[in-house]
């Protein structure tokens, strides 16, 4: 069973040049069947167990979703997926880099019956303490996720801007980006129904949001954040408290201007040797 899992997670995903072009133009893409079907049930169970093991560290973002982070450090099945060459190769091709490193992984649980509130429009880049534009997140529902459950919407082309970089996820970021959408006539790509194992990939600079979960089931989603393996740490100090906290937590021993490499950030495709 372990051999089968390792083999499936190293198999290439059939990513076309057209899909790479689409991502680089829009800053987001939905890909079907990214997680091998035979691996879904085991991964879902592992994510739920790892989330429970880290429950003391759980964060609730404005009742929109609940997260725990770096599940790969406490569960071997999750670790196999986070370090999967199958997913990393997709990320590297979309970004146009030779290899990617792990920033962190995290859960995104959104409660059902409307308890899981809308996720405000925001840019993840507010939280990323790296000096690179090549940053990307794989987001995958581990159960079927219809539009009513709250998959994500994106603003196409917004990854080329930094207009909302100064705002953490909040009602303020939501109002600010909604005004940009209206005033600049930006193109919104609405959420789509997703099956378990389908995945969206989006730049850390792409505006994105999600509706409330009006189904009777908790949305169970998992994400892996990657960045260019050759990225560096900024020369300057972090520009907000969340970046400072993330730098300390996910990049222990980071040195300004140095390669963004620590024991928590392995290069997935080719390693560091």
Short mmCIF file of C-alpha atoms in Angstrom, two decimals:
data_model
loop_
_atom_site.label_atom_id
_atom_site.label_comp_id
_atom_site.label_asym_id
_atom_site.label_seq_id
_atom_site.Cartn_x
_atom_site.Cartn_y
_atom_site.Cartn_z
CA UNK A 1 0.00 0.00 0.00
CA UNK A 2 2.81 2.40 0.82
CA UNK A 3 4.52 1.58 -2.49
CA UNK A 4 1.30 2.21 -4.43
CA UNK A 5 0.84 5.59 -2.78
CA UNK A 6 4.43 6.66 -3.51
CA UNK A 7 4.11 5.52 -7.12
CA UNK A 8 0.82 7.34 -7.74
CA UNK A 9 2.17 10.55 -6.23
CA UNK A 10 5.17 10.55 -8.55
CA UNK A 11 3.18 10.08 -11.76
CA UNK A 12 3.16 13.09 -14.09
CA UNK A 13 -0.03 15.12 -14.42
CA UNK A 14 -0.94 15.82 -18.09
CA UNK A 15 -0.50 19.60 -17.99
CA UNK A 16 -0.66 21.25 -21.40
CA UNK A 17 1.20 24.33 -22.66
CA UNK A 18 -2.18 25.99 -23.08
CA UNK A 19 -2.97 25.48 -19.40
CA UNK A 20 0.40 26.96 -18.42
CA UNK A 21 -0.32 29.98 -20.63
CA UNK A 22 -3.79 30.30 -19.09
CA UNK A 23 -2.36 30.33 -15.57
CA UNK A 24 0.34 32.85 -16.38
CA UNK A 25 -2.21 35.16 -18.00
CA UNK A 26 -4.91 34.87 -15.33
CA UNK A 27 -3.03 33.97 -12.14
CA UNK A 28 -5.32 31.01 -11.43
CA UNK A 29 -6.49 27.75 -12.96
CA UNK A 30 -8.80 24.84 -12.09
CA UNK A 31 -7.37 21.41 -12.89
CA UNK A 32 -9.40 18.21 -12.66
CA UNK A 33 -8.32 14.98 -10.96
CA UNK A 34 -5.06 16.31 -9.53
CA UNK A 35 -5.21 14.00 -6.51
CA UNK A 36 -5.21 10.38 -7.72
CA UNK A 37 -8.66 8.92 -7.03
CA UNK A 38 -7.24 5.89 -5.23
CA UNK A 39 -5.49 8.18 -2.72
CA UNK A 40 -8.39 10.46 -1.78
CA UNK A 41 -9.97 8.49 1.06
CA UNK A 42 -6.64 7.90 2.80
CA UNK A 43 -5.60 11.54 2.42
CA UNK A 44 -8.94 12.81 3.74
CA UNK A 45 -8.67 10.57 6.80
CA UNK A 46 -5.07 11.64 7.37
CA UNK A 47 -5.89 15.35 7.07
CA UNK A 48 -8.75 15.03 9.56
CA UNK A 49 -6.53 13.16 12.03
CA UNK A 50 -3.67 15.64 11.64
CA UNK A 51 -6.04 18.58 12.03
CA UNK A 52 -7.32 17.06 15.28
CA UNK A 53 -3.74 16.52 16.47
CA UNK A 54 -3.07 20.23 15.91
CA UNK A 55 -6.43 21.46 17.20
CA UNK A 56 -4.80 23.53 19.98
CA UNK A 57 -3.22 25.67 17.20
CA UNK A 58 -6.40 26.04 15.13
CA UNK A 59 -7.17 29.56 13.86
CA UNK A 60 -10.63 30.81 12.92
CA UNK A 61 -10.62 33.55 10.27
CA UNK A 62 -13.72 35.69 10.89
CA UNK A 63 -15.89 32.54 11.02
CA UNK A 64 -15.15 32.11 7.29
CA UNK A 65 -12.87 29.09 7.71
CA UNK A 66 -10.78 27.20 10.24
CA UNK A 67 -7.15 26.28 9.63
CA UNK A 68 -4.31 24.25 11.04
CA UNK A 69 -0.88 24.35 9.44
CA UNK A 70 2.08 22.11 8.59
CA UNK A 71 0.17 18.88 8.93
CA UNK A 72 3.01 17.21 7.00
CA UNK A 73 5.17 17.42 10.12
CA UNK A 74 2.79 15.25 12.17
CA UNK A 75 1.36 12.74 9.66
CA UNK A 76 3.24 10.52 7.19
CA UNK A 77 0.40 10.27 4.67
CA UNK A 78 0.05 14.04 4.52
CA UNK A 79 3.84 14.28 4.25
CA UNK A 80 3.81 12.00 1.20
CA UNK A 81 1.31 14.28 -0.52
CA UNK A 82 3.00 17.54 0.45
CA UNK A 83 6.32 16.23 -0.90
CA UNK A 84 4.68 14.70 -3.99
CA UNK A 85 6.56 15.35 -7.23
CA UNK A 86 3.23 15.12 -9.10
CA UNK A 87 1.86 18.28 -7.48
CA UNK A 88 5.20 20.09 -7.27
CA UNK A 89 5.83 19.61 -10.97
CA UNK A 90 2.48 21.25 -11.77
CA UNK A 91 3.37 24.18 -9.53
CA UNK A 92 6.85 24.56 -11.04
CA UNK A 93 5.54 24.47 -14.60
CA UNK A 94 2.82 27.01 -13.87
CA UNK A 95 5.33 29.33 -12.21
CA UNK A 96 7.98 28.76 -14.86
CA UNK A 97 10.76 27.74 -12.46
CA UNK A 98 13.05 24.71 -12.23
CA UNK A 99 11.84 23.58 -8.79
CA UNK A 100 9.62 24.65 -5.90
CA UNK A 101 9.96 24.61 -2.13
CA UNK A 102 7.30 24.08 0.50
CA UNK A 103 6.16 27.22 2.30
CA UNK A 104 3.60 25.38 4.39
CA UNK A 105 0.42 23.33 4.12
CA UNK A 106 -2.91 24.07 5.75
CA UNK A 107 -6.52 23.02 6.12
CA UNK A 108 -9.52 25.13 5.09
CA UNK A 109 -12.63 23.90 6.88
CA UNK A 110 -15.79 25.93 6.28
CA UNK A 111 -18.81 25.04 8.41
CA UNK A 112 -22.13 24.19 6.76
CA UNK A 113 -25.65 25.60 7.22
CA UNK A 114 -24.33 29.12 6.64
CA UNK A 115 -22.11 29.01 9.73
CA UNK A 116 -19.09 29.19 7.44
CA UNK A 117 -19.31 32.85 6.46
CA UNK A 118 -18.15 34.31 3.12
CA UNK A 119 -14.39 34.54 2.72
CA UNK A 120 -13.54 38.21 2.02
CA UNK A 121 -11.69 39.24 -1.12
CA UNK A 122 -7.95 39.39 -0.39
CA UNK A 123 -4.41 38.80 -1.64
CA UNK A 124 -2.41 36.09 0.16
CA UNK A 125 0.76 38.04 -0.57
CA UNK A 126 0.04 40.16 2.51
CA UNK A 127 1.19 37.15 4.55
CA UNK A 128 4.13 35.90 2.44
CA UNK A 129 7.54 37.04 3.77
CA UNK A 130 9.52 36.27 0.59
CA UNK A 131 11.19 38.30 -2.15
CA UNK A 132 9.62 36.60 -5.18
CA UNK A 133 6.62 36.87 -7.46
CA UNK A 134 6.73 33.12 -8.07
CA UNK A 135 4.43 31.90 -5.32
CA UNK A 136 1.47 29.57 -5.75
CA UNK A 137 -1.11 27.65 -3.71
CA UNK A 138 -2.70 24.32 -4.56
CA UNK A 139 -6.20 24.20 -3.00
CA UNK A 140 -8.09 20.91 -3.12
CA UNK A 141 -11.44 19.84 -1.67
CA UNK A 142 -11.29 16.37 -0.16
CA UNK A 143 -15.04 15.91 -0.60
CA UNK A 144 -17.18 16.98 -3.54
CA UNK A 145 -17.50 20.76 -3.34
CA UNK A 146 -20.44 22.29 -5.22
CA UNK A 147 -20.69 26.06 -5.59
CA UNK A 148 -23.05 26.16 -2.58
CA UNK A 149 -20.23 24.82 -0.38
CA UNK A 150 -17.91 27.77 -1.06
CA UNK A 151 -15.15 27.01 -3.56
CA UNK A 152 -13.16 30.06 -4.62
CA UNK A 153 -13.75 32.84 -7.13
CA UNK A 154 -10.81 34.74 -8.63
CA UNK A 155 -10.09 38.04 -10.36
CA UNK A 156 -8.24 37.19 -13.56
CA UNK A 157 -5.03 39.15 -14.10
CA UNK A 158 -4.96 40.56 -10.57
CA UNK A 159 -1.72 38.69 -9.82
CA UNK A 160 0.05 41.44 -11.76
CA UNK A 161 -0.96 44.07 -9.19
CA UNK A 162 -0.14 44.86 -5.57
CA UNK A 163 -3.06 47.21 -4.94
CA UNK A 164 -4.35 45.27 -1.92
CA UNK A 165 -0.98 44.18 -0.54
CA UNK A 166 -1.39 46.41 2.51
CA UNK A 167 -4.60 44.71 3.67
CA UNK A 168 -4.98 41.47 5.61
CA UNK A 169 -8.08 39.36 5.00
CA UNK A 170 -10.93 41.40 6.45
CA UNK A 171 -14.10 43.29 5.66
CA UNK A 172 -11.81 46.17 4.69
CA UNK A 173 -9.95 44.08 2.10
CA UNK A 174 -13.27 42.83 0.76
CA UNK A 175 -14.68 46.33 0.32
CA UNK A 176 -11.43 47.63 -1.16
CA UNK A 177 -11.16 44.90 -3.79
CA UNK A 178 -14.86 45.03 -4.64
CA UNK A 179 -14.43 48.72 -5.43
CA UNK A 180 -11.42 47.91 -7.62
CA UNK A 181 -13.49 45.30 -9.47
CA UNK A 182 -16.27 47.80 -10.08
CA UNK A 183 -14.15 50.87 -10.85
CA UNK A 184 -11.65 49.10 -13.09
CA UNK A 185 -14.14 46.65 -14.61
CA UNK A 186 -11.97 43.70 -13.57
CA UNK A 187 -12.81 40.20 -14.78
CA UNK A 188 -14.18 37.89 -12.07
CA UNK A 189 -13.94 34.16 -12.68
CA UNK A 190 -16.79 32.73 -10.60
CA UNK A 191 -16.50 29.63 -8.46
CA UNK A 192 -17.15 26.32 -10.16
CA UNK A 193 -18.39 22.98 -8.86
CA UNK A 194 -15.38 20.88 -7.87
CA UNK A 195 -15.16 17.14 -7.32
CA UNK A 196 -13.00 15.72 -4.57
CA UNK A 197 -9.45 15.70 -5.90
CA UNK A 198 -9.88 18.59 -8.34
CA UNK A 199 -7.58 21.48 -7.51
CA UNK A 200 -7.25 25.17 -8.10
CA UNK A 201 -3.83 26.78 -8.31
CA UNK A 202 -3.58 30.50 -7.68
CA UNK A 203 -0.79 33.04 -7.29
CA UNK A 204 -0.28 34.53 -3.85
CA UNK A 205 -1.09 37.87 -5.55
CA UNK A 206 -4.39 36.84 -7.15
CA UNK A 207 -7.51 38.39 -5.62
CA UNK A 208 -9.78 35.59 -4.44
CA UNK A 209 -12.84 35.05 -2.26
CA UNK A 210 -15.46 32.41 -1.44
CA UNK A 211 -19.13 32.42 -0.59
CA UNK A 212 -20.65 31.00 2.58
CA UNK A 213 -21.28 27.27 2.86
CA UNK A 214 -25.04 26.79 2.69
CA UNK A 215 -24.94 23.00 2.45
CA UNK A 216 -25.40 20.77 5.49
CA UNK A 217 -21.80 19.50 5.28
CA UNK A 218 -18.52 21.04 6.40
CA UNK A 219 -16.26 21.89 3.47
CA UNK A 220 -13.06 19.90 3.94
CA UNK A 221 -10.24 21.39 1.88
CA UNK A 222 -6.48 21.12 2.04
CA UNK A 223 -3.82 23.38 0.54
CA UNK A 224 -0.10 23.34 -0.18
CA UNK A 225 1.76 26.62 -0.69
CA UNK A 226 4.89 26.57 -2.86
CA UNK A 227 7.48 29.11 -3.98
CA UNK A 228 10.38 29.27 -6.43
CA UNK A 229 13.21 27.12 -5.08
CA UNK A 230 15.69 29.87 -5.95
CA UNK A 231 13.84 32.64 -4.09
CA UNK A 232 15.53 34.79 -1.45
CA UNK A 233 14.49 36.50 1.74
CA UNK A 234 13.90 40.28 1.44
CA UNK A 235 16.72 42.64 2.36
CA UNK A 236 14.30 44.72 4.42
CA UNK A 237 12.41 43.78 7.57
CA UNK A 238 8.87 42.37 7.21
CA UNK A 239 6.38 45.13 6.42
CA UNK A 240 3.55 43.87 8.65
CA UNK A 241 3.19 41.76 11.82
CA UNK A 242 1.78 38.71 10.00
CA UNK A 243 4.76 38.56 7.64
CA UNK A 244 7.09 38.86 10.61
CA UNK A 245 5.30 36.04 12.43
CA UNK A 246 5.30 33.80 9.35
CA UNK A 247 8.98 34.48 8.71
CA UNK A 248 9.83 33.39 12.24
CA UNK A 249 7.52 30.37 12.20
CA UNK A 250 8.05 28.90 8.74
CA UNK A 251 11.62 30.04 8.04
CA UNK A 252 13.61 29.55 11.26
CA UNK A 253 17.04 31.15 11.10
CA UNK A 254 16.20 33.24 8.02
CA UNK A 255 18.90 35.75 7.01
CA UNK A 256 17.98 38.92 5.09
CA UNK A 257 18.92 38.66 1.42
CA UNK A 258 19.94 35.00 1.70
CA UNK A 259 18.38 32.05 -0.17
CA UNK A 260 14.96 31.18 1.27
CA UNK A 261 16.06 27.77 2.52
CA UNK A 262 15.52 26.15 5.92
CA UNK A 263 14.84 22.60 7.09
CA UNK A 264 11.12 23.40 6.89
CA UNK A 265 11.30 24.32 3.19
CA UNK A 266 12.55 21.35 1.18
CA UNK A 267 12.97 21.59 -2.60
CA UNK A 268 10.56 18.95 -3.86
CA UNK A 269 11.68 18.00 -7.36
CA UNK A 270 15.47 17.93 -7.18
CA UNK A 271 16.39 18.54 -3.56
CA UNK A 272 19.36 20.63 -2.40
CA UNK A 273 22.22 18.27 -3.23
#
